JSON list of C-alpha atoms in Angstrom, two decimals:
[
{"chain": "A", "resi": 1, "resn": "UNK", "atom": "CA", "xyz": [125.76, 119.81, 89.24]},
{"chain": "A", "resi": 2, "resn": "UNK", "atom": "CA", "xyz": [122.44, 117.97, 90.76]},
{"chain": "A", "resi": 3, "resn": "UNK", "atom": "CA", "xyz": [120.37, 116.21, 88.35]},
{"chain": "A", "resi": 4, "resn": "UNK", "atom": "CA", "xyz": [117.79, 118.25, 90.06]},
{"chain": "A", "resi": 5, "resn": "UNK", "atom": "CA", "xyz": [117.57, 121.54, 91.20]},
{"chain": "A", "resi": 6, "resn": "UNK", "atom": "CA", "xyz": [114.95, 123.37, 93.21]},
{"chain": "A", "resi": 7, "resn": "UNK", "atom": "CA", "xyz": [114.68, 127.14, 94.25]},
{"chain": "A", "resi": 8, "resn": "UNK", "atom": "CA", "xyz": [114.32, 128.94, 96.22]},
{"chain": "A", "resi": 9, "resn": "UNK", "atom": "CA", "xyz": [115.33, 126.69, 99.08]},
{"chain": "A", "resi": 10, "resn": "UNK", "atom": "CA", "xyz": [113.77, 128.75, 102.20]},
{"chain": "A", "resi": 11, "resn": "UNK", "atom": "CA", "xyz": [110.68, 130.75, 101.37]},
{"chain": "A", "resi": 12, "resn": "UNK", "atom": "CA", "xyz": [108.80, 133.30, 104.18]},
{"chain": "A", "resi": 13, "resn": "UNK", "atom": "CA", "xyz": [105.40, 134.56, 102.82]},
{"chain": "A", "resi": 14, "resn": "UNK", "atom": "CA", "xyz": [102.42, 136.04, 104.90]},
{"chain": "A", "resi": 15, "resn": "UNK", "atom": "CA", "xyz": [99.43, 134.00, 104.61]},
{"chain": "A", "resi": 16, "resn": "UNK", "atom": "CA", "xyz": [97.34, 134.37, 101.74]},
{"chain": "A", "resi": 17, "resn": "UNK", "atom": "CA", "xyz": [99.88, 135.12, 99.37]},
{"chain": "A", "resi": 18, "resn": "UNK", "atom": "CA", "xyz": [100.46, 133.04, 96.02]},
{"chain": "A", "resi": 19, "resn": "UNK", "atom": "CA", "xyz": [103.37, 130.68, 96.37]},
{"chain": "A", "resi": 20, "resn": "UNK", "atom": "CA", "xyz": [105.75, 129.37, 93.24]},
{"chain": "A", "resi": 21, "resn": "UNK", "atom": "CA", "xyz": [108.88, 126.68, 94.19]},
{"chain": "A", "resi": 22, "resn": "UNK", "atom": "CA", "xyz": [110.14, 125.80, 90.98]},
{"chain": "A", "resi": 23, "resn": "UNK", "atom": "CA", "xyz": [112.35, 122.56, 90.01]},
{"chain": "A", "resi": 24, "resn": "UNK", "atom": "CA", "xyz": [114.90, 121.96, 87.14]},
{"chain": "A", "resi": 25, "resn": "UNK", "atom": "CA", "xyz": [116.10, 118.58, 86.54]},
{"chain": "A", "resi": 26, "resn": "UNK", "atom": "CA", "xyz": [118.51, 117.77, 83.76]},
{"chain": "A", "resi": 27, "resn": "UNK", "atom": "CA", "xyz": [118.65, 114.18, 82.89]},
{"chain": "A", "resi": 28, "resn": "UNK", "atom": "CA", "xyz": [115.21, 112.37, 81.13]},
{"chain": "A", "resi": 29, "resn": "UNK", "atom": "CA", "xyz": [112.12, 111.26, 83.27]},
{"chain": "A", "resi": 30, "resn": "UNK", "atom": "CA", "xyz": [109.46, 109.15, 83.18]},
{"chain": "A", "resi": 31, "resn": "UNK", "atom": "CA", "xyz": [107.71, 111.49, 85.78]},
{"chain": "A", "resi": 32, "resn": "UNK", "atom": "CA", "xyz": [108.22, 114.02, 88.37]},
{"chain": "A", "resi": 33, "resn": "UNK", "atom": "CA", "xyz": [106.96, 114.12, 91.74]},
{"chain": "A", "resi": 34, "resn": "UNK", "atom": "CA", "xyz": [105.92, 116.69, 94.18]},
{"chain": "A", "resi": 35, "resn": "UNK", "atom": "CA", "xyz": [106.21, 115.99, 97.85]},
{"chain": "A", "resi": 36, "resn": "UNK", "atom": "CA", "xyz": [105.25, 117.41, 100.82]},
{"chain": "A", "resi": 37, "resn": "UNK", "atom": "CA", "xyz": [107.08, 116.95, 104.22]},
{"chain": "A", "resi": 38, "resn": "UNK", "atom": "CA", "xyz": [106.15, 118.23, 107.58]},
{"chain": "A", "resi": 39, "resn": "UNK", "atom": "CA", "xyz": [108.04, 118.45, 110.66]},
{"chain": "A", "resi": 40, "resn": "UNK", "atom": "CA", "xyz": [108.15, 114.98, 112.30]},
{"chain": "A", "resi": 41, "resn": "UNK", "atom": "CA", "xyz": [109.11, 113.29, 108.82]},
{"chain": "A", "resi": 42, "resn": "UNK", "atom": "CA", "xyz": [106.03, 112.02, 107.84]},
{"chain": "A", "resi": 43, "resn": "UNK", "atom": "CA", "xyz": [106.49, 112.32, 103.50]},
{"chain": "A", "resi": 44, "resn": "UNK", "atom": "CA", "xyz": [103.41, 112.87, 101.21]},
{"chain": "A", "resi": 45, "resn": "UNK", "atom": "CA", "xyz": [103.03, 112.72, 97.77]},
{"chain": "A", "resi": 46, "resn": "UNK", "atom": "CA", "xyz": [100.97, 115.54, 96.20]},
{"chain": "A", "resi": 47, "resn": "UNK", "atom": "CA", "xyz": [101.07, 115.36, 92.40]},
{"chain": "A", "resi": 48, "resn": "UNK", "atom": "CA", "xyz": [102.93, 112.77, 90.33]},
{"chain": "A", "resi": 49, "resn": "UNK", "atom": "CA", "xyz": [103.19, 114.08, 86.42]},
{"chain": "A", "resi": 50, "resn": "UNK", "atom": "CA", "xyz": [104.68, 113.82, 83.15]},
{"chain": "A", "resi": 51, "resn": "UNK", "atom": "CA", "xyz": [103.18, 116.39, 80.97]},
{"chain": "A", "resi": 52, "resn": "UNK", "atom": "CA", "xyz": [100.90, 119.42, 81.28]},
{"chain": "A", "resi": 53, "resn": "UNK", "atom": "CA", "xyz": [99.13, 120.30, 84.25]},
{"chain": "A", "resi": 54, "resn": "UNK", "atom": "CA", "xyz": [97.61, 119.37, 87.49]},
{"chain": "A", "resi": 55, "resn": "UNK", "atom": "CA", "xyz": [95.58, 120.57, 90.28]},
{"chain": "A", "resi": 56, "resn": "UNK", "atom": "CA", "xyz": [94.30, 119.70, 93.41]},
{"chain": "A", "resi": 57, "resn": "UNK", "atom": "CA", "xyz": [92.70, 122.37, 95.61]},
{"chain": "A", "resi": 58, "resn": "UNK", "atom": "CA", "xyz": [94.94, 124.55, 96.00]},
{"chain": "A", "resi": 59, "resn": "UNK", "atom": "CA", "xyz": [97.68, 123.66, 94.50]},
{"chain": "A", "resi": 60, "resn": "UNK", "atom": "CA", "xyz": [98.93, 123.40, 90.93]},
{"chain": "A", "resi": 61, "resn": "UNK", "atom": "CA", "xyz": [101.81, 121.83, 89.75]},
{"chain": "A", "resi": 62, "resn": "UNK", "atom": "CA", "xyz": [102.99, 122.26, 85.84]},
{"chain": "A", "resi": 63, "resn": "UNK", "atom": "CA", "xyz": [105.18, 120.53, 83.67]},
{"chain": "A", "resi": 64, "resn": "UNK", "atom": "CA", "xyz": [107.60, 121.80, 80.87]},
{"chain": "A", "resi": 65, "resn": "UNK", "atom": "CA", "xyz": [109.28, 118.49, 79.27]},
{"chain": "A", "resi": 66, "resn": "UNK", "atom": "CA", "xyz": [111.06, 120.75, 76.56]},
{"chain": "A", "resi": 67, "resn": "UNK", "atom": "CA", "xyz": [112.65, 122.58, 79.09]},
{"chain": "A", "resi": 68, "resn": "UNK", "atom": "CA", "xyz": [113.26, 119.86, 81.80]},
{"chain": "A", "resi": 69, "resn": "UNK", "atom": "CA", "xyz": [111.45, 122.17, 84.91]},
{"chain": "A", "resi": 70, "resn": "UNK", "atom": "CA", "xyz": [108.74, 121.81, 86.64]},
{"chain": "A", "resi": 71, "resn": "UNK", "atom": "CA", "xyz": [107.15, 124.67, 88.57]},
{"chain": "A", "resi": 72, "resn": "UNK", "atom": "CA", "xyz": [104.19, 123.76, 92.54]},
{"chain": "A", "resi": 73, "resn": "UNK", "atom": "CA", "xyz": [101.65, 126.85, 93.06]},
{"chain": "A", "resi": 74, "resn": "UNK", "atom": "CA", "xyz": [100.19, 127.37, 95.98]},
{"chain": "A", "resi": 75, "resn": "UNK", "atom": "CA", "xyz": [97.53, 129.69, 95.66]},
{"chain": "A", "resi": 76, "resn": "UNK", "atom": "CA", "xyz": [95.79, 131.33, 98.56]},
{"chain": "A", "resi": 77, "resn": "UNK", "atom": "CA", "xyz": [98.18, 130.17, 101.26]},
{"chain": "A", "resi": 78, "resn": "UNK", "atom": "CA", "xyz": [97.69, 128.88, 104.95]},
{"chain": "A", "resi": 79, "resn": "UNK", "atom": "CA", "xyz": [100.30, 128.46, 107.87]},
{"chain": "A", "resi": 80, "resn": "UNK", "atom": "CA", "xyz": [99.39, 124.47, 107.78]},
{"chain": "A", "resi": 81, "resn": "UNK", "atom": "CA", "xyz": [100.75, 124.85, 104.49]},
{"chain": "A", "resi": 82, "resn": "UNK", "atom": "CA", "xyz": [104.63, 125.04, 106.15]},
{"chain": "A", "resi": 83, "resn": "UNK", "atom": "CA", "xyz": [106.59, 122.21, 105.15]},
{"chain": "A", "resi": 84, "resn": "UNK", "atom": "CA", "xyz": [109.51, 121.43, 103.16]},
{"chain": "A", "resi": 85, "resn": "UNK", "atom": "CA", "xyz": [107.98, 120.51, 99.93]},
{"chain": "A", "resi": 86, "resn": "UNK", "atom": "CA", "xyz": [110.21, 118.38, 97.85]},
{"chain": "A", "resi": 87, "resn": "UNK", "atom": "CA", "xyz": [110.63, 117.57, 93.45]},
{"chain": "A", "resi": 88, "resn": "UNK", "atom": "CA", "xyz": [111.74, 114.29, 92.55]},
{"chain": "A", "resi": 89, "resn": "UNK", "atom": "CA", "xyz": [112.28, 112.44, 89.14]},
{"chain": "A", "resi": 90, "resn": "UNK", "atom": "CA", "xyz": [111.66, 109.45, 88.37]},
{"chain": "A", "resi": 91, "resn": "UNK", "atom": "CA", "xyz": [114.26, 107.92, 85.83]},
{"chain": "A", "resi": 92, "resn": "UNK", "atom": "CA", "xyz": [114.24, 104.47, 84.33]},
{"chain": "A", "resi": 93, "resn": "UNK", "atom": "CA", "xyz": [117.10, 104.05, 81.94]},
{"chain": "A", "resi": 94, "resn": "UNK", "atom": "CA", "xyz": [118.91, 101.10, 83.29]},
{"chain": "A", "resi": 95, "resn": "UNK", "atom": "CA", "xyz": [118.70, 101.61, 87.11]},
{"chain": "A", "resi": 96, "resn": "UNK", "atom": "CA", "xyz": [115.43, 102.44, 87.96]},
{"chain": "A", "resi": 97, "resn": "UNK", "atom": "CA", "xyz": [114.84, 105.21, 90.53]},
{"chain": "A", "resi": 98, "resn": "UNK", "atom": "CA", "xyz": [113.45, 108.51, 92.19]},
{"chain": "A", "resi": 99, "resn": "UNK", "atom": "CA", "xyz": [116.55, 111.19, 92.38]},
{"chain": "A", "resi": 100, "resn": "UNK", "atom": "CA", "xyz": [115.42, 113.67, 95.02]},
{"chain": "A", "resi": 101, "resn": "UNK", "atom": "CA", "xyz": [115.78, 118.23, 95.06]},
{"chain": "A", "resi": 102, "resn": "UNK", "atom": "CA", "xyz": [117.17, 119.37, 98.16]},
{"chain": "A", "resi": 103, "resn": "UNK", "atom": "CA", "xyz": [113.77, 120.62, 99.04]},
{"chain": "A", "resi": 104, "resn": "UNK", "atom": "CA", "xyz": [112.07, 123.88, 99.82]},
{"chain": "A", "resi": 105, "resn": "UNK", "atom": "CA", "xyz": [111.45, 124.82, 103.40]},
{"chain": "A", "resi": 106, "resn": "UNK", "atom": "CA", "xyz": [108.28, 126.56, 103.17]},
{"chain": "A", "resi": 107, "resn": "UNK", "atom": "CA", "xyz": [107.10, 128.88, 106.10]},
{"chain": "A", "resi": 108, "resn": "UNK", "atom": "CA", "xyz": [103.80, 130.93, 105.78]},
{"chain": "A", "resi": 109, "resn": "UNK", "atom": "CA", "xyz": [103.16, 133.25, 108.89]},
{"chain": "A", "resi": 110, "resn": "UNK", "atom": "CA", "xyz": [99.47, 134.42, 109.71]},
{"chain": "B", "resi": 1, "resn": "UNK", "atom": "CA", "xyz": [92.76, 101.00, 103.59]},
{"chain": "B", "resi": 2, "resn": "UNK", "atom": "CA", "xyz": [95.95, 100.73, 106.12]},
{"chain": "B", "resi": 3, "resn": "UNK", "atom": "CA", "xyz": [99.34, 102.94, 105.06]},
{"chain": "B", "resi": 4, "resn": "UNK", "atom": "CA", "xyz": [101.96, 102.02, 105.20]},
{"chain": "B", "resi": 5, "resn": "UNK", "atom": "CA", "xyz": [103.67, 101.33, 108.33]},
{"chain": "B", "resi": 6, "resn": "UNK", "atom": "CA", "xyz": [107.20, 100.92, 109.54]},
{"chain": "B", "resi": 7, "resn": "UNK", "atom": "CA", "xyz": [108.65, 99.49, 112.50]},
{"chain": "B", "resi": 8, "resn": "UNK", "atom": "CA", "xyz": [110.49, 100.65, 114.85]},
{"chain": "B", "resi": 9, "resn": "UNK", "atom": "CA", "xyz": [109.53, 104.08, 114.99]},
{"chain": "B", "resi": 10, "resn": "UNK", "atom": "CA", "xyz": [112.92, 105.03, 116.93]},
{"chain": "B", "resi": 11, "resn": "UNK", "atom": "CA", "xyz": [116.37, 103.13, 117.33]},
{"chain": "B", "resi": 12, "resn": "UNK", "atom": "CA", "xyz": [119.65, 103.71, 118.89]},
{"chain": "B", "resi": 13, "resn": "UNK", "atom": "CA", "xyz": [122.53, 101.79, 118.68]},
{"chain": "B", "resi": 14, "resn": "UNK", "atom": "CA", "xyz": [126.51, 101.77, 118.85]},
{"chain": "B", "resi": 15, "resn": "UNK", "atom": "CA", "xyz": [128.90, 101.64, 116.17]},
{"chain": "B", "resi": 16, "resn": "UNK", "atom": "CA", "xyz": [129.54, 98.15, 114.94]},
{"chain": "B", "resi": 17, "resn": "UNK", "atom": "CA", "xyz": [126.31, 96.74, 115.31]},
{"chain": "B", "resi": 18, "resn": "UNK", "atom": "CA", "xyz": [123.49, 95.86, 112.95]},
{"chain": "B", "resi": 19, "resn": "UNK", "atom": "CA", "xyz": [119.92, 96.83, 113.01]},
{"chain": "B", "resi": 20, "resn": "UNK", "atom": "CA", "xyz": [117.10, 95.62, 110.86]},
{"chain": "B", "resi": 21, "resn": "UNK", "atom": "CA", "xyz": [114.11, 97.63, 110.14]},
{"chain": "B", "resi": 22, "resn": "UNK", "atom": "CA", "xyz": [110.82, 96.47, 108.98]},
{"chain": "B", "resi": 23, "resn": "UNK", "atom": "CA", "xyz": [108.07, 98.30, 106.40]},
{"chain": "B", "resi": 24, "resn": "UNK", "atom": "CA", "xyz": [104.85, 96.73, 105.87]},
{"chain": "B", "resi": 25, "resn": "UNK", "atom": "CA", "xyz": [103.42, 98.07, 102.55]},
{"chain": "B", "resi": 26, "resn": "UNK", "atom": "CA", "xyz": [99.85, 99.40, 101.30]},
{"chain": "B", "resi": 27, "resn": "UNK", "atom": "CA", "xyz": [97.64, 95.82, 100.54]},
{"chain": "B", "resi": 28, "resn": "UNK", "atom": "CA", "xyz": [97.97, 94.99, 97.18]},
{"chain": "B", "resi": 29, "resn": "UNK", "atom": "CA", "xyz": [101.34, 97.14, 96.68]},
{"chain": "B", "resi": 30, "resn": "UNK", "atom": "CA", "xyz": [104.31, 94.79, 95.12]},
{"chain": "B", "resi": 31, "resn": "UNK", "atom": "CA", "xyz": [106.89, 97.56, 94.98]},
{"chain": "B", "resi": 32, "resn": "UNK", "atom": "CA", "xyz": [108.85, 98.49, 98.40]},
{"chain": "B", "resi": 33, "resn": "UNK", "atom": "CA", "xyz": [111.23, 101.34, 97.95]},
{"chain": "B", "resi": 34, "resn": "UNK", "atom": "CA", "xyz": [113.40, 102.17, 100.98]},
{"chain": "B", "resi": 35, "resn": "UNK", "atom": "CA", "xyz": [115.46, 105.69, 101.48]},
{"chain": "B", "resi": 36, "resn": "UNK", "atom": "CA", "xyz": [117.80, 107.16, 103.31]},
{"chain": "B", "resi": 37, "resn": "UNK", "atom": "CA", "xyz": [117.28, 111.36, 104.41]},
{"chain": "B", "resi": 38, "resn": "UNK", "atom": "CA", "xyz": [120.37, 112.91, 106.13]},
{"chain": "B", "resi": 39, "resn": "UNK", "atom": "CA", "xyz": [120.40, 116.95, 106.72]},
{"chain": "B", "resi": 40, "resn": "UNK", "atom": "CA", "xyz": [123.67, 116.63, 104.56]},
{"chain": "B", "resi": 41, "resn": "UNK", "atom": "CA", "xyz": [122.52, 114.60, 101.84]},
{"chain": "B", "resi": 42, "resn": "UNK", "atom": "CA", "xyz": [118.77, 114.70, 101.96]},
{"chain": "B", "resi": 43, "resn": "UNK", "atom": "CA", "xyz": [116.90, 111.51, 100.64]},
{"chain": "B", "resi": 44, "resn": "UNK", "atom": "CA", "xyz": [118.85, 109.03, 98.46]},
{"chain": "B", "resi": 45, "resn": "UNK", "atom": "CA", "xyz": [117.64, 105.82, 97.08]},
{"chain": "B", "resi": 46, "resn": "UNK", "atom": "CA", "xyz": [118.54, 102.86, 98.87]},
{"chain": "B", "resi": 47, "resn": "UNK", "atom": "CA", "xyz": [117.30, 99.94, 96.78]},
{"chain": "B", "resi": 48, "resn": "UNK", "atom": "CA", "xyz": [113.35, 98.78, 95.26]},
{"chain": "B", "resi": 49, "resn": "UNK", "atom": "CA", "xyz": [111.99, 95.72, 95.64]},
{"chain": "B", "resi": 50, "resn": "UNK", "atom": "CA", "xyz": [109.49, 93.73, 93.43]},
{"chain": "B", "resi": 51, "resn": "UNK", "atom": "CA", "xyz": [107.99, 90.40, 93.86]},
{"chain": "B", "resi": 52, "resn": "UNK", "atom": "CA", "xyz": [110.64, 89.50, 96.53]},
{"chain": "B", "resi": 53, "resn": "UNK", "atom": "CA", "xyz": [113.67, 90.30, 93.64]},
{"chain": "B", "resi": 54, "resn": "UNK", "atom": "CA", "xyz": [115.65, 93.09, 94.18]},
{"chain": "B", "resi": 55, "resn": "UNK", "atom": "CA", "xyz": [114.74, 95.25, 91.30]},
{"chain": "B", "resi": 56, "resn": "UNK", "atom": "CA", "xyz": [116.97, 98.32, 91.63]},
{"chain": "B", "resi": 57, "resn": "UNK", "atom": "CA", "xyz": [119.92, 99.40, 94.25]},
{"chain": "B", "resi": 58, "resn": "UNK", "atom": "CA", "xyz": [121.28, 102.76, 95.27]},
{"chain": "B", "resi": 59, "resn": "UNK", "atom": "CA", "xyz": [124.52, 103.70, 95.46]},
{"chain": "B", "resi": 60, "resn": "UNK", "atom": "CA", "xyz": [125.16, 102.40, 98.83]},
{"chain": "B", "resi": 61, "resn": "UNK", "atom": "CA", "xyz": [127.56, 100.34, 100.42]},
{"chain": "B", "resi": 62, "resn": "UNK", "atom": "CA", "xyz": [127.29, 96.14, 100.62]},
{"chain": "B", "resi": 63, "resn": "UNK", "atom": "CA", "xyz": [126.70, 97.00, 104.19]},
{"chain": "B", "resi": 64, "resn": "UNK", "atom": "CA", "xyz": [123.13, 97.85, 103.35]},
{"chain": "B", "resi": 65, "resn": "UNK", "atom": "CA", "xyz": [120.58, 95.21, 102.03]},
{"chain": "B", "resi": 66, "resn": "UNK", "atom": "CA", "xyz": [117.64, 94.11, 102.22]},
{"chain": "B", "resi": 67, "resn": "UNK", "atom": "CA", "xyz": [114.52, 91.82, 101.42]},
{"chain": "B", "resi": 68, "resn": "UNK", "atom": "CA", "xyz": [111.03, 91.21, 100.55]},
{"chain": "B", "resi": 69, "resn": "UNK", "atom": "CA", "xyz": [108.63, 88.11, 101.23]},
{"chain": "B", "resi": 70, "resn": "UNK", "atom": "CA", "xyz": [105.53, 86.90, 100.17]},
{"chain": "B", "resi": 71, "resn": "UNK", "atom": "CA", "xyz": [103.41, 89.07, 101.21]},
{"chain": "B", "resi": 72, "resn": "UNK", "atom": "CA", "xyz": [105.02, 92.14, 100.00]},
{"chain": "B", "resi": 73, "resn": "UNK", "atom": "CA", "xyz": [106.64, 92.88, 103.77]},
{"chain": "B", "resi": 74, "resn": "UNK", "atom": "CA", "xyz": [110.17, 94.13, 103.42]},
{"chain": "B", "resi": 75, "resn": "UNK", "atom": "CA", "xyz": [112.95, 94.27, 105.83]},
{"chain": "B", "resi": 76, "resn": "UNK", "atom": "CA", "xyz": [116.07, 96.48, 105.72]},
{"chain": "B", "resi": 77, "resn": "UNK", "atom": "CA", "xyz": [119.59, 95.69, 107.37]},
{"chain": "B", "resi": 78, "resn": "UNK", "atom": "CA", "xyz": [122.50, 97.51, 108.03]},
{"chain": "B", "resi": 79, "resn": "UNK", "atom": "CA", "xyz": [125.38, 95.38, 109.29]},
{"chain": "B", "resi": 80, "resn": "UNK", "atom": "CA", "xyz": [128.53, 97.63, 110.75]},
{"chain": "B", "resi": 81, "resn": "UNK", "atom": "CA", "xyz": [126.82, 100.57, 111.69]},
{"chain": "B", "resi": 82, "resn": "UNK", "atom": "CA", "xyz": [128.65, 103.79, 111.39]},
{"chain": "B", "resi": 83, "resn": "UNK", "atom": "CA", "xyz": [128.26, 106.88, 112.70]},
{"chain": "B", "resi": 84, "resn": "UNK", "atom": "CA", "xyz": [127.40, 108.24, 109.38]},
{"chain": "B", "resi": 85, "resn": "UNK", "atom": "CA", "xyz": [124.82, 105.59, 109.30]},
{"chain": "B", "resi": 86, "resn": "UNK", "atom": "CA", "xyz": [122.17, 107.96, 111.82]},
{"chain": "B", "resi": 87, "resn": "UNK", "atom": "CA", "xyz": [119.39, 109.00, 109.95]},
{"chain": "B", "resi": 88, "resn": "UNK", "atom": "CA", "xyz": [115.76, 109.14, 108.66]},
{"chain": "B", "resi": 89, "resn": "UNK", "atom": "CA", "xyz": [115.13, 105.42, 107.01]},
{"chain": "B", "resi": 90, "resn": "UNK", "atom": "CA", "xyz": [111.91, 106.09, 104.98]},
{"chain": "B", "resi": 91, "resn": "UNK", "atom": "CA", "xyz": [110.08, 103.11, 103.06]},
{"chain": "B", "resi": 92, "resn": "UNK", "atom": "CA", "xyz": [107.49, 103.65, 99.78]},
{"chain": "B", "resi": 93, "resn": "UNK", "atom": "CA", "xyz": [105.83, 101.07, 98.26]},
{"chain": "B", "resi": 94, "resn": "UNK", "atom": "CA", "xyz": [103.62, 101.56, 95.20]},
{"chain": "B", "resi": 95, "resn": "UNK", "atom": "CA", "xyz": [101.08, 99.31, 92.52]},
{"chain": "B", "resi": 96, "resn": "UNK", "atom": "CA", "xyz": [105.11, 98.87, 90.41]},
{"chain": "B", "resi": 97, "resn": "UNK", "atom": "CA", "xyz": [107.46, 101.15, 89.46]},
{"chain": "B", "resi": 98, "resn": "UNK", "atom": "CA", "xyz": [108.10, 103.81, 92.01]},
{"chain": "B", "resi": 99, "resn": "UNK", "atom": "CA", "xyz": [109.48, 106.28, 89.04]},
{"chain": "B", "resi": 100, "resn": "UNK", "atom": "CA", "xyz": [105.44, 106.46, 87.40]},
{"chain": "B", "resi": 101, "resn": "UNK", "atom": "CA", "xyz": [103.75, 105.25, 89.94]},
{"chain": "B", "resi": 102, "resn": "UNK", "atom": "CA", "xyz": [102.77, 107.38, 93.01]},
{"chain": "B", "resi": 103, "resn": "UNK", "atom": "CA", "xyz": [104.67, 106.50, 96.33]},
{"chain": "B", "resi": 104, "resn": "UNK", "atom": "CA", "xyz": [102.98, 106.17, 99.30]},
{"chain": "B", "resi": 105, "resn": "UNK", "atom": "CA", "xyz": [106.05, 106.84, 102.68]},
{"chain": "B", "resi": 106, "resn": "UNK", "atom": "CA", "xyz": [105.76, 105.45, 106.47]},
{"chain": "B", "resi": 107, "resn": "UNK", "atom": "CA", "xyz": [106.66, 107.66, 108.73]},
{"chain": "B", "resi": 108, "resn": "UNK", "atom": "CA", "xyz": [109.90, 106.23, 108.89]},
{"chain": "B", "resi": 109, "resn": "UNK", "atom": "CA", "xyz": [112.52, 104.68, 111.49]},
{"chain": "B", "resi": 110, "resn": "UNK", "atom": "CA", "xyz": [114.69, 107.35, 112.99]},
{"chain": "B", "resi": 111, "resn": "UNK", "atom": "CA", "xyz": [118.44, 105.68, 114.13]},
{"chain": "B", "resi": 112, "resn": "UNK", "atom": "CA", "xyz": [120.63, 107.17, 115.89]},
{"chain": "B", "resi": 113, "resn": "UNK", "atom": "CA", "xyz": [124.49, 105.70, 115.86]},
{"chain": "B", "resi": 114, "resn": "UNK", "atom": "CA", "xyz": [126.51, 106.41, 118.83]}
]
């Protein structure tokens, strides 16, 4: 099993409607990030967090510590938000490092 | 303020040789964070660097390694090259720790093994 877990991995939407991609991870963190990754590779970080919630536009991205999963809303959507959007968590007990989801492939059409 | 940039953009090479890659970071960033993203495997964690020490290291093969200098500028090599070796070579650097503090990717170095 991966230490983290996203879903769903492809998601089709028409444009407007409210997006969820959640992400389960199941060792401890000192954070979890949210990336965002268009075609071309170019990688973006959107939230970084390690309790509650956070917004930013847009978006909102949650955290649930008690129940190791993490949940990015995208509210009002756009096609220039298609991307493969991307959880990681950050772990730091004894070798320090991000551990990546397999990513959501996001595609929004007008 | 600059981001961070990485050079080259594009490589190809043949099995056997070595490359080295280059990733200047964000001024004033000490932590350089290099990754690896194949279709199979996604992105994996290479190794961090901090202060020109080697902080952290992926589970990757000795043929991998890398370095920082003074001025924060790291360098990647990969001695050997294997076929399994193409990929998406992605570099982060951040204020310190890359798992708390936010990462800030080039745009990568794309190599292709043939």
């Amino acid at each position: 099993k991966n230490e983290v877990e996203q879903s769903p991995q492809n998601l089709t939407a028409q444009e407007g409607e409210f997006i969820t991609i959640n992400c389960s991870y199941s060792v401890g963190i000192s954070a979890l990030h949210w990336l965002q990754q268009h075609p071309g590779g170019g990688i973006v970080s959107l939230f970084m967090l390690s309790s509650g919630k956070k917004k930013h536009g847009r978006l909102i991205a949650t955290i649930n510590i008690q129940e190791k999963h993490s949940s990015l809303h995208i509210t009002a959507s756009h096609p220039r938000d298609s991307a493969v959007y991307i959880c990681a968590v950050g772990t730091n007990f004894g070798n320090e490092k991000l551990t990546f989801g397999t990513g959501t492939r996001l595609t929004i059409i007008p | 303020k600059a981001g961070v940039t990485q050079t080259p953009r594009y490589l190809i090479k043949t099995r056997g040789q070595q490359v080295t890659l280059s990733c200047s970071p964000i001024s004033g960033h000490r932590s350089v964070s290099w990754y690896q993203q194949t279709p199979g495997q996604g992105l994996q964690f290479l190794f961090e660097y901090f202060s020109e020490t080697q902080r952290n290291k992926g589970n990757f093969p000795g043929r991998f390694s890398g370095r920082q200098f003074s001025n924060s500028r790291s360098e990647m090599n990969v001695s050997t090259l294997e076929l399994g070796d193409s990929a998406l070579y992605l570099c982060a650097s951040s204020l310190d720790r890359p798992s708390y503090n936010e990462q800030f990717f080039g745009p990568g170095t794309r190599l292709t093994v043939l």
